[in-house]
XYZ file of C-alpha atoms in Angstrom:
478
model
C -191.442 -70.865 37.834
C -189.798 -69.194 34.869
C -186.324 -70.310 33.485
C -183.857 -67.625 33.229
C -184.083 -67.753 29.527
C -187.378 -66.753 30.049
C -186.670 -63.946 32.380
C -184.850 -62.582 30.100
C -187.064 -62.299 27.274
C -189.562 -61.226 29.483
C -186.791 -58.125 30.361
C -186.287 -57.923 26.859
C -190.302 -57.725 25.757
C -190.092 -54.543 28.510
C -187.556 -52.693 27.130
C -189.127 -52.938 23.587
C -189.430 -49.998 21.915
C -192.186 -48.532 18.587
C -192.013 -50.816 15.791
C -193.861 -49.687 12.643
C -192.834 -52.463 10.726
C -194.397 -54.748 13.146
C -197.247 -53.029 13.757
C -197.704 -52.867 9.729
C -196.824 -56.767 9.528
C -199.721 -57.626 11.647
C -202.040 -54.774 10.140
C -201.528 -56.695 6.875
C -202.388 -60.001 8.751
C -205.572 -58.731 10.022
C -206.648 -57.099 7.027
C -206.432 -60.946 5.670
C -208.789 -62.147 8.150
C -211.341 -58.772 8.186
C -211.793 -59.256 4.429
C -212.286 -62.919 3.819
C -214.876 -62.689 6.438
C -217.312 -61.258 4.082
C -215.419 -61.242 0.568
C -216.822 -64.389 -0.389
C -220.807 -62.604 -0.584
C -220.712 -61.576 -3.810
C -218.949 -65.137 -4.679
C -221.753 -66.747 -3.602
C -223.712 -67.789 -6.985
C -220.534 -68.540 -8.720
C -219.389 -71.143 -5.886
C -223.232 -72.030 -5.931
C -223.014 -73.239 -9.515
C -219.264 -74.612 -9.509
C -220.812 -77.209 -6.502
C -224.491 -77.520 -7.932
C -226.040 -76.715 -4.589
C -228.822 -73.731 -3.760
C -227.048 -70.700 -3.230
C -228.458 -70.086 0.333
C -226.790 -73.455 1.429
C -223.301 -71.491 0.327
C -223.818 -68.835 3.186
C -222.648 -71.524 5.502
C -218.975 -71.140 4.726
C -219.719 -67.674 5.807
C -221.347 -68.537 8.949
C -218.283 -70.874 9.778
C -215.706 -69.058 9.479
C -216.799 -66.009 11.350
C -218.225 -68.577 14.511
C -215.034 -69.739 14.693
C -212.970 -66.383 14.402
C -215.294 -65.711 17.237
C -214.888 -68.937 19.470
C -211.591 -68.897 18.982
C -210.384 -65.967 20.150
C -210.768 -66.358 24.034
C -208.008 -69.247 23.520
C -205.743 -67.539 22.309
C -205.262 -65.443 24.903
C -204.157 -68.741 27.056
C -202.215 -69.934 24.013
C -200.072 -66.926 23.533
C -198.800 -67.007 27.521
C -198.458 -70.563 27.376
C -196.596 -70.995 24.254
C -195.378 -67.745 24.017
C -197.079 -64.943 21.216
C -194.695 -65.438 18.733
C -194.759 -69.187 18.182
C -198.657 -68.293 18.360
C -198.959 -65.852 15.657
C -196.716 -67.156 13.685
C -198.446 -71.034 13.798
C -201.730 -68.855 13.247
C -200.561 -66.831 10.062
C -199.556 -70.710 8.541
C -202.915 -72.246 9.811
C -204.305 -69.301 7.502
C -202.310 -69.779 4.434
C -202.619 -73.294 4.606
C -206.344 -73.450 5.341
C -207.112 -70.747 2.536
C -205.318 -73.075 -0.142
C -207.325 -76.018 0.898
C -210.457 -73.183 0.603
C -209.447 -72.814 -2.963
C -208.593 -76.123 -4.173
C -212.010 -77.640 -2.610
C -214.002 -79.911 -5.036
C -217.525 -79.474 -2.989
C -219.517 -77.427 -0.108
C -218.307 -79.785 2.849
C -214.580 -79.439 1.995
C -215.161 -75.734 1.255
C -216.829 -75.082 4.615
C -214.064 -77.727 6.786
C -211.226 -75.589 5.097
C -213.182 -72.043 6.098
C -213.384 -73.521 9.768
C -209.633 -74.274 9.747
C -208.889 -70.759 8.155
C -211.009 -68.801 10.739
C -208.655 -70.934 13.324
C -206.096 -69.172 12.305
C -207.567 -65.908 12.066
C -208.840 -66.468 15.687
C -205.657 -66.430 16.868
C -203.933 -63.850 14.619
C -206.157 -60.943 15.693
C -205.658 -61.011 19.764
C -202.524 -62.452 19.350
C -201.176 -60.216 17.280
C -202.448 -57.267 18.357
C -200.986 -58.634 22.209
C -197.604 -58.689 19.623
C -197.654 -54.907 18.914
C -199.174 -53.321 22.146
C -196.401 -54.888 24.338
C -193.970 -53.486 22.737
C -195.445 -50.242 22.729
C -195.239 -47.246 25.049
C -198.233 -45.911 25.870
C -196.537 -42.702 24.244
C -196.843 -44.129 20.897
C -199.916 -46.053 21.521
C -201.987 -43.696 19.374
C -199.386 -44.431 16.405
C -199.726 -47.933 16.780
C -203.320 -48.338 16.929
C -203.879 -46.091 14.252
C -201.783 -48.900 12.451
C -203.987 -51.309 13.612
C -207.959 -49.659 13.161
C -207.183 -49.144 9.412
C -208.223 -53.336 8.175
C -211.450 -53.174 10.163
C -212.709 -49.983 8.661
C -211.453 -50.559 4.864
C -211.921 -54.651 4.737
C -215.884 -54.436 4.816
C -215.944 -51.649 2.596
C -213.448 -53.064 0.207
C -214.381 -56.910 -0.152
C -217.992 -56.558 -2.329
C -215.262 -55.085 -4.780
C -212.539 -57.126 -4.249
C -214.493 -60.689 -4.444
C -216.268 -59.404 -7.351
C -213.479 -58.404 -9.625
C -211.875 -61.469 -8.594
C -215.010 -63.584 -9.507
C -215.708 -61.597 -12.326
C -212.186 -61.595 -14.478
C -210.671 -65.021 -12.829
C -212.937 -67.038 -10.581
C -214.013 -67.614 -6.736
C -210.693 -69.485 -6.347
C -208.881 -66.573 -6.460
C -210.492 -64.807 -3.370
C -208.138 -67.715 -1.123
C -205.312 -68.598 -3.968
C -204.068 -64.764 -3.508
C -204.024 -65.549 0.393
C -201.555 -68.072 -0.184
C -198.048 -65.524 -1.474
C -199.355 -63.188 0.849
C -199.801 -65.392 3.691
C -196.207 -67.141 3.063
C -194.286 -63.420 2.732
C -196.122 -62.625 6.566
C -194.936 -65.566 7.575
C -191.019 -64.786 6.751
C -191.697 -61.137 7.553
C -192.954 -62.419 11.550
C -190.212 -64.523 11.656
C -188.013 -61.838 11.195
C -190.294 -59.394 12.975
C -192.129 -60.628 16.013
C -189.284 -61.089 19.139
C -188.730 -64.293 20.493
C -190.870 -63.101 24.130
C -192.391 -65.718 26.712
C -194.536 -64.011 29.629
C -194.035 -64.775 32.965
C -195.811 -67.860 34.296
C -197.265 -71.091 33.252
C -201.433 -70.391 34.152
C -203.706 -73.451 34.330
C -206.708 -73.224 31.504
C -209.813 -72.549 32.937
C -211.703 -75.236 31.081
C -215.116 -74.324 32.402
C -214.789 -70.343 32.163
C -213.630 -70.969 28.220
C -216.304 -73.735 27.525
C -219.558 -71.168 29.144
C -216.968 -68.546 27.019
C -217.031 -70.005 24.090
C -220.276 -71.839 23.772
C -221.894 -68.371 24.458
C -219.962 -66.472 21.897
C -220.830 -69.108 19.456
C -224.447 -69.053 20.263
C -224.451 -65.384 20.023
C -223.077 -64.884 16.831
C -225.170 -67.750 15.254
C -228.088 -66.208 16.591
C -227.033 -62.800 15.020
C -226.272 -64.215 11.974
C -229.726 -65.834 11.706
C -231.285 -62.648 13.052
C -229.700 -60.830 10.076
C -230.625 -63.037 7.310
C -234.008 -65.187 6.436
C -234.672 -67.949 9.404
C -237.811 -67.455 11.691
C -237.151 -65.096 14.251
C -238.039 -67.298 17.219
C -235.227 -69.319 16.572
C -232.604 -66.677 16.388
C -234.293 -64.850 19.404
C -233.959 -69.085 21.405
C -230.114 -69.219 20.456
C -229.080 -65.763 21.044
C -230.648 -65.877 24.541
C -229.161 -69.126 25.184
C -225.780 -67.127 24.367
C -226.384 -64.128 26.750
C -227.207 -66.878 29.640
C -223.976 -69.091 28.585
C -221.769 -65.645 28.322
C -223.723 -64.728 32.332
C -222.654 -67.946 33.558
C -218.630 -67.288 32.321
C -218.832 -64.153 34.193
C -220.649 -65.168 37.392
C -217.674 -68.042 37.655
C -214.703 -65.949 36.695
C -215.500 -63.696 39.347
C -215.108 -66.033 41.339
C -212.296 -68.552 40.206
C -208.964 -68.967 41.741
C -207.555 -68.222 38.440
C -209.937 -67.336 35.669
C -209.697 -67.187 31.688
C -209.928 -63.791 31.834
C -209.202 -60.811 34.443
C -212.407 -59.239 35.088
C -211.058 -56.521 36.837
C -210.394 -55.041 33.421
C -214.319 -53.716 33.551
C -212.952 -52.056 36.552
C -211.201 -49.230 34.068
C -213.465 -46.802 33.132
C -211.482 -46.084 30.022
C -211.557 -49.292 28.893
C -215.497 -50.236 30.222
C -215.986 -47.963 27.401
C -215.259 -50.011 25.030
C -218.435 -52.116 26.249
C -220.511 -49.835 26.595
C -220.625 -46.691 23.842
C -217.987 -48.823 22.193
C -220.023 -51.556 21.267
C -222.846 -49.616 20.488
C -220.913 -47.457 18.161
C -219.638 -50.457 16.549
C -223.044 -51.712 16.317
C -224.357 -48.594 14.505
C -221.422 -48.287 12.375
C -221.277 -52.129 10.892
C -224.497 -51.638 9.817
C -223.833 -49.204 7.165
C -221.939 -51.593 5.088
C -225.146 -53.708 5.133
C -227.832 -51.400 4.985
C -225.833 -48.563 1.791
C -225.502 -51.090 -1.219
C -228.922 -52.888 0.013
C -230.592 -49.381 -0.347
C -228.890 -48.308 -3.574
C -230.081 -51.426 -5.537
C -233.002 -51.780 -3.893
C -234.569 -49.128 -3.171
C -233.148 -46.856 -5.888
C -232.456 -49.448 -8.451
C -228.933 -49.043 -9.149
C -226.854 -51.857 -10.394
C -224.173 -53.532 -8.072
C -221.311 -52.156 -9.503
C -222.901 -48.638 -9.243
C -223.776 -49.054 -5.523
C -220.597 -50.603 -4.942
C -218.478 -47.623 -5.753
C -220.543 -45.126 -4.216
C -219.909 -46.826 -1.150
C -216.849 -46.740 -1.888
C -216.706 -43.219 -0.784
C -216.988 -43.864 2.477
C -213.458 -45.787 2.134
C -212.384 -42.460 0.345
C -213.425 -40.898 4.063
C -211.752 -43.254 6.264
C -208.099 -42.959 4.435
C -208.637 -39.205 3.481
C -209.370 -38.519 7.259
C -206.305 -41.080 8.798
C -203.360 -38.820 8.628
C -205.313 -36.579 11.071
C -206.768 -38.580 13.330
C -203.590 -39.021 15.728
C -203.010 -35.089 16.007
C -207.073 -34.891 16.869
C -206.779 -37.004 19.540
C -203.607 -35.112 20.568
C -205.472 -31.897 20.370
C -208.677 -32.027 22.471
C -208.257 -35.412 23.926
C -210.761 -38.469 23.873
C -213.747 -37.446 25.286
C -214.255 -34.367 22.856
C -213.219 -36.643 20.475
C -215.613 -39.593 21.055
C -218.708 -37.301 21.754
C -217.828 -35.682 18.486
C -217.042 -38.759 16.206
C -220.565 -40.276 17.701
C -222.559 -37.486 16.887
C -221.700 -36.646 13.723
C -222.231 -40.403 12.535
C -225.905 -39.757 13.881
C -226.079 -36.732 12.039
C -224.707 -38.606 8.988
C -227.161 -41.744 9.585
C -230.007 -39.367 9.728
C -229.300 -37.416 6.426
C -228.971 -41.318 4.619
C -232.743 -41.412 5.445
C -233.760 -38.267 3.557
C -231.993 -39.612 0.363
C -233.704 -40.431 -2.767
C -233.105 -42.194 -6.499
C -233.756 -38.244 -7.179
C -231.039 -37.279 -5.505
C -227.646 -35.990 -7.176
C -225.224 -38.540 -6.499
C -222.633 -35.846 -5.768
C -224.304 -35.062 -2.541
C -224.724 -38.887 -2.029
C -221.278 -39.207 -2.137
C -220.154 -35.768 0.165
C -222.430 -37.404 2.636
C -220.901 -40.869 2.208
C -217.009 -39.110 2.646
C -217.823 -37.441 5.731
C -219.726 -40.341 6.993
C -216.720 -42.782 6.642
C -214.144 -39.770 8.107
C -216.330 -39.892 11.497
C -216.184 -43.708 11.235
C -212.348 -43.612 11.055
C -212.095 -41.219 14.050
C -214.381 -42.812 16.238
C -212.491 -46.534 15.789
C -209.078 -44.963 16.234
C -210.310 -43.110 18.967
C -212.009 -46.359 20.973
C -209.047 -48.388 19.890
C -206.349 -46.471 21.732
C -208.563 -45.216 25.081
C -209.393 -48.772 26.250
C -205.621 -49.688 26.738
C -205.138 -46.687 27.816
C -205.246 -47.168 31.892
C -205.012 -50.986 31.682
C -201.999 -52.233 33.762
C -199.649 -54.494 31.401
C -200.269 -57.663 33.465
C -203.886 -57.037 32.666
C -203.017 -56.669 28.634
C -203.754 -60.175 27.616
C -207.471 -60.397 29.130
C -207.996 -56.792 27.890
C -207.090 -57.687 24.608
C -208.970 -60.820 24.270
C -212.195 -59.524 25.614
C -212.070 -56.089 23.330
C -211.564 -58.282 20.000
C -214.411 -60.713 21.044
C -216.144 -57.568 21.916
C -215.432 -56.302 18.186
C -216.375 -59.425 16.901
C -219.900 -59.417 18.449
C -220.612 -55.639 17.395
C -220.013 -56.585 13.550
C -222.673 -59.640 13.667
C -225.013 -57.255 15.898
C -224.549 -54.485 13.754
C -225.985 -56.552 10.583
C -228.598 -58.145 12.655
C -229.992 -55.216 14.394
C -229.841 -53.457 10.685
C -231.654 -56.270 9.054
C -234.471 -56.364 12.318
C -235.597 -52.523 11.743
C -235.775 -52.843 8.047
C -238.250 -56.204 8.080
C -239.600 -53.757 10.979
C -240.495 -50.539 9.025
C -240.883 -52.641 5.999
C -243.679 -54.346 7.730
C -245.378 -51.403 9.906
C -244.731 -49.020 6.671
C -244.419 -46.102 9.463
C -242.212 -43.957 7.127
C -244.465 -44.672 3.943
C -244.809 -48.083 1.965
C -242.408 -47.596 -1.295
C -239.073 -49.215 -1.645
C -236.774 -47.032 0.137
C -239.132 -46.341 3.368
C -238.092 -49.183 5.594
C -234.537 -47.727 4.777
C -235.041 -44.390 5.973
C -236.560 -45.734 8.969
C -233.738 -47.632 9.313
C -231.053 -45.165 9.196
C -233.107 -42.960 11.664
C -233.170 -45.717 14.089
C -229.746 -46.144 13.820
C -229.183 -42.423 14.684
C -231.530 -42.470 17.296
C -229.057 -45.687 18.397
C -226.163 -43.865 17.836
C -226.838 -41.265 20.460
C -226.264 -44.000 23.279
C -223.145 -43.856 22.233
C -222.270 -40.180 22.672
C -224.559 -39.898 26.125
C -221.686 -42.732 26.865
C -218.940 -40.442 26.184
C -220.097 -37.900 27.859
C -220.000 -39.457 31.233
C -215.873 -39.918 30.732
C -213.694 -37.905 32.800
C -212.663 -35.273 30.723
C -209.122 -36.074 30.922
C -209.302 -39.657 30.095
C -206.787 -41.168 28.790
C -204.545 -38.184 28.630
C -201.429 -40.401 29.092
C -201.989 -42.020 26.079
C -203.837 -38.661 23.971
C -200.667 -36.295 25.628
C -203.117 -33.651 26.709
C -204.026 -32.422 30.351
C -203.596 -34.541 33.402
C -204.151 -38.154 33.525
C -207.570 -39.649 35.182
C -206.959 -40.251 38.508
């Protein structure tokens, strides 16, 4: 039973209207927690060093923070009902700050990696939560303006942070990377206080302890098991934990099916608009966090560049995803999401394929063409999947939808460097596409092409009006 105070913020929360500034407040926030996920790679030797340990024993602070981000997120769901989304997101953006200054003023590996697990707390709960924040406020008329808002930190973060941690290595130190967290994450703090209205929903639901402990456990396991895939540990290993993951992540859904009143709605899976986002959605994700990993790997590598070289030619796919932006919104408008999707999808497999025909021989103009266009396809595509899966959903459905699309997101990311890092030891070992340096990475762009294509097939089976009360065009899906 809900107190009339609470009624009437719920009333209030429903008559909420389009708020750029709060949909660029939490933006900011998530940009935070995209970038620090992986700014800290090119840190590594110099942290390495400071704390006289190997610098493969640094990669855990990595591996921390992004297993918690990760295992956190299906609680905060719960949290942000129960203690309403504001208190939630504003508690996470402190947890944050505060966690990133302990990150910076640690004096060894253990205290470095404790502070990380505390900081990916509170980016756990600033990504679902906050995202919750903007979308139910939104109309669904404006819910292509608000999630273009939103799409923009997880394209440009990956991108950006090899540059970002290395200048900040390179002309200050590693301490930096957190210590510039710390203004930042005190003026998002004032600004949500401000910002995010006071809003409580309806109800006070039990925690389903079991559905978030099989939840949990299994995201965990799977990300580990990515991570491990994706880097130097024997396969078996990764292949053990990541299965264990997929049978822990069964079990959650076999009993919320079932339970009286689960972690999450599963009925959400019952929207074909946002089932998408599960199935060519995460594939497209996949495909499209591997480039990140596989580009700079290729340039050095296999061509022999320099890491600052490689590191602003991929660059230009950032040029693509802010160049393209501006237009994405009218696209969608314009044709709608399926022509949209199918066309996003298939130009990054054309893209992916053309990476495999380049060479050290080739002129880095065209290198970086290709690059532009590739990261305008990647921009469309994520604004496009970012505003169809809400589309349809029903607002008391929001919070599960929500929570399972950023776990979801969070998955694709580790997969997407996994599955990138399994066809190059793949083609590197078969030599199928020639035994020089850059062969296993033209096999590996190919595949991911090949990959790719699951995603558009996916597309292709939408209703061709999907989504049209969100896009504006045609009739809605019935």
């Amino acid at each position: 039973m809900t107190t009339d105070s609470n009624r009437t913020d719920v009333a209030a929360a429903g008559e909420s209207t389009w708020q750029p500034k709060l949909a660029l407040l939490v933006a900011a926030t998530f940009f935070m927690e995209f970038l620090d996920g992986t700014v800290l790679t090119t840190a590594i030797p110099s942290i390495a060093s400071d704390f006289r340990v190997p610098a493969a024993d640094v990669n855990i602070t990595m591996t921390a923070y992004l297993v918690t981000v990760a295992m956190g997120i299906p609680l905060s769901s719960w949290l942000a009902e129960r203690l309403g989304a504001r208190r939630v997101f504003c508690l996470a953006i402190a947890v944050f700050t505060i966690a990133s200054l302990l990150c910076a003023v640690s004096q060894d590996l253990t205290m470095l990696t404790l502070s990380r697990v505390a900081q990916g707390a509170g980016g756990a709960m600033m990504v679902p939560v906050g995202t919750l924040v903007v979308l139910r406020g939104t109309p669904k008329s404006e819910l292509l303006r608000a999630t273009a808002y939103l799409v923009w930190p997880g394209l440009l973060a990956p991108v950006l942070a090899p540059l970002v941690g290395g200048a900040l290595t390179t002309f200050l130190s590693w301490h930096w990377i957190f210590i510039i967290n710390v203004p930042l994450g005190l003026a998002a703090f004032i600004a949500a206080l401000r910002l995010v209205p006071r809003t409580m929903m309806e109800g006070k639901r039990k925690l389903d302890w079991l559905g978030l402990l099989l939840t949990t456990l299994g995201v965990g396991a799977l990300v580990v098991g990515l991570e491990t895939l994706g880097g130097h540990a024997p396969g078996a290993v990764a292949a053990v934990v990541v299965a264990a993951g997929v049978l822990s992540l069964a079990g959650a859904v076999l009993w919320m099916s079932k339970a009286k009143v689960p972690l999450f709605n599963l009925g959400v899976f019952g929207t074909r608009t946002f089932r998408a986002t599960s199935t060519g959605g995460f594939v497209y994700r996949l495909t499209i966090s591997s480039v990140p990993f596989l580009l700079p790997l290729m340039f050095q590598d296999g061509f022999g560049w320099d890491p600052l070289k490689a590191g602003v030619m991929v660059a230009a796919v950032f040029v693509g995803n802010i160049g393209i932006k501006p237009a994405t919104t009218p696209l969608i408008r314009r044709f709608g999401f399926k022509p949209v999707l199918v066309f996003a999808s298939l130009a990054s497999a054309i893209t992916f394929a053309l990476c495999a025909f380049l060479t050290a021989h080739t002129p880095e103009p065209i290198i970086f063409g290709l690059l532009l266009f590739s990261g305008a396809f990647r921009s469309i595509g994520f604004s496009a999947y970012a505003s169809v899966q809400y589309a349809d959903i029903a607002p008391d459905q929001l919070p599960s939808a929500n929570a399972i699309s950023a776990t979801l997101v969070q998955l694709a990311a580790g997969a997407g460097i996994a599955v990138g890092a399994l066809f190059l030891r793949l083609f590197d070992t078969t030599h199928l596409f020639g035994a020089d340096h850059v062969a296993a990475y033209k096999g590996a762009f190919l595949a991911m092409a090949v990959l790719m294509l699951v995603s558009t097939i996916d597309s292709l089976a939408l209703h061709r009006h999907a989504g049209a009360e969100v896009s504006g065009g045609g009739r809605r899906q019935p």
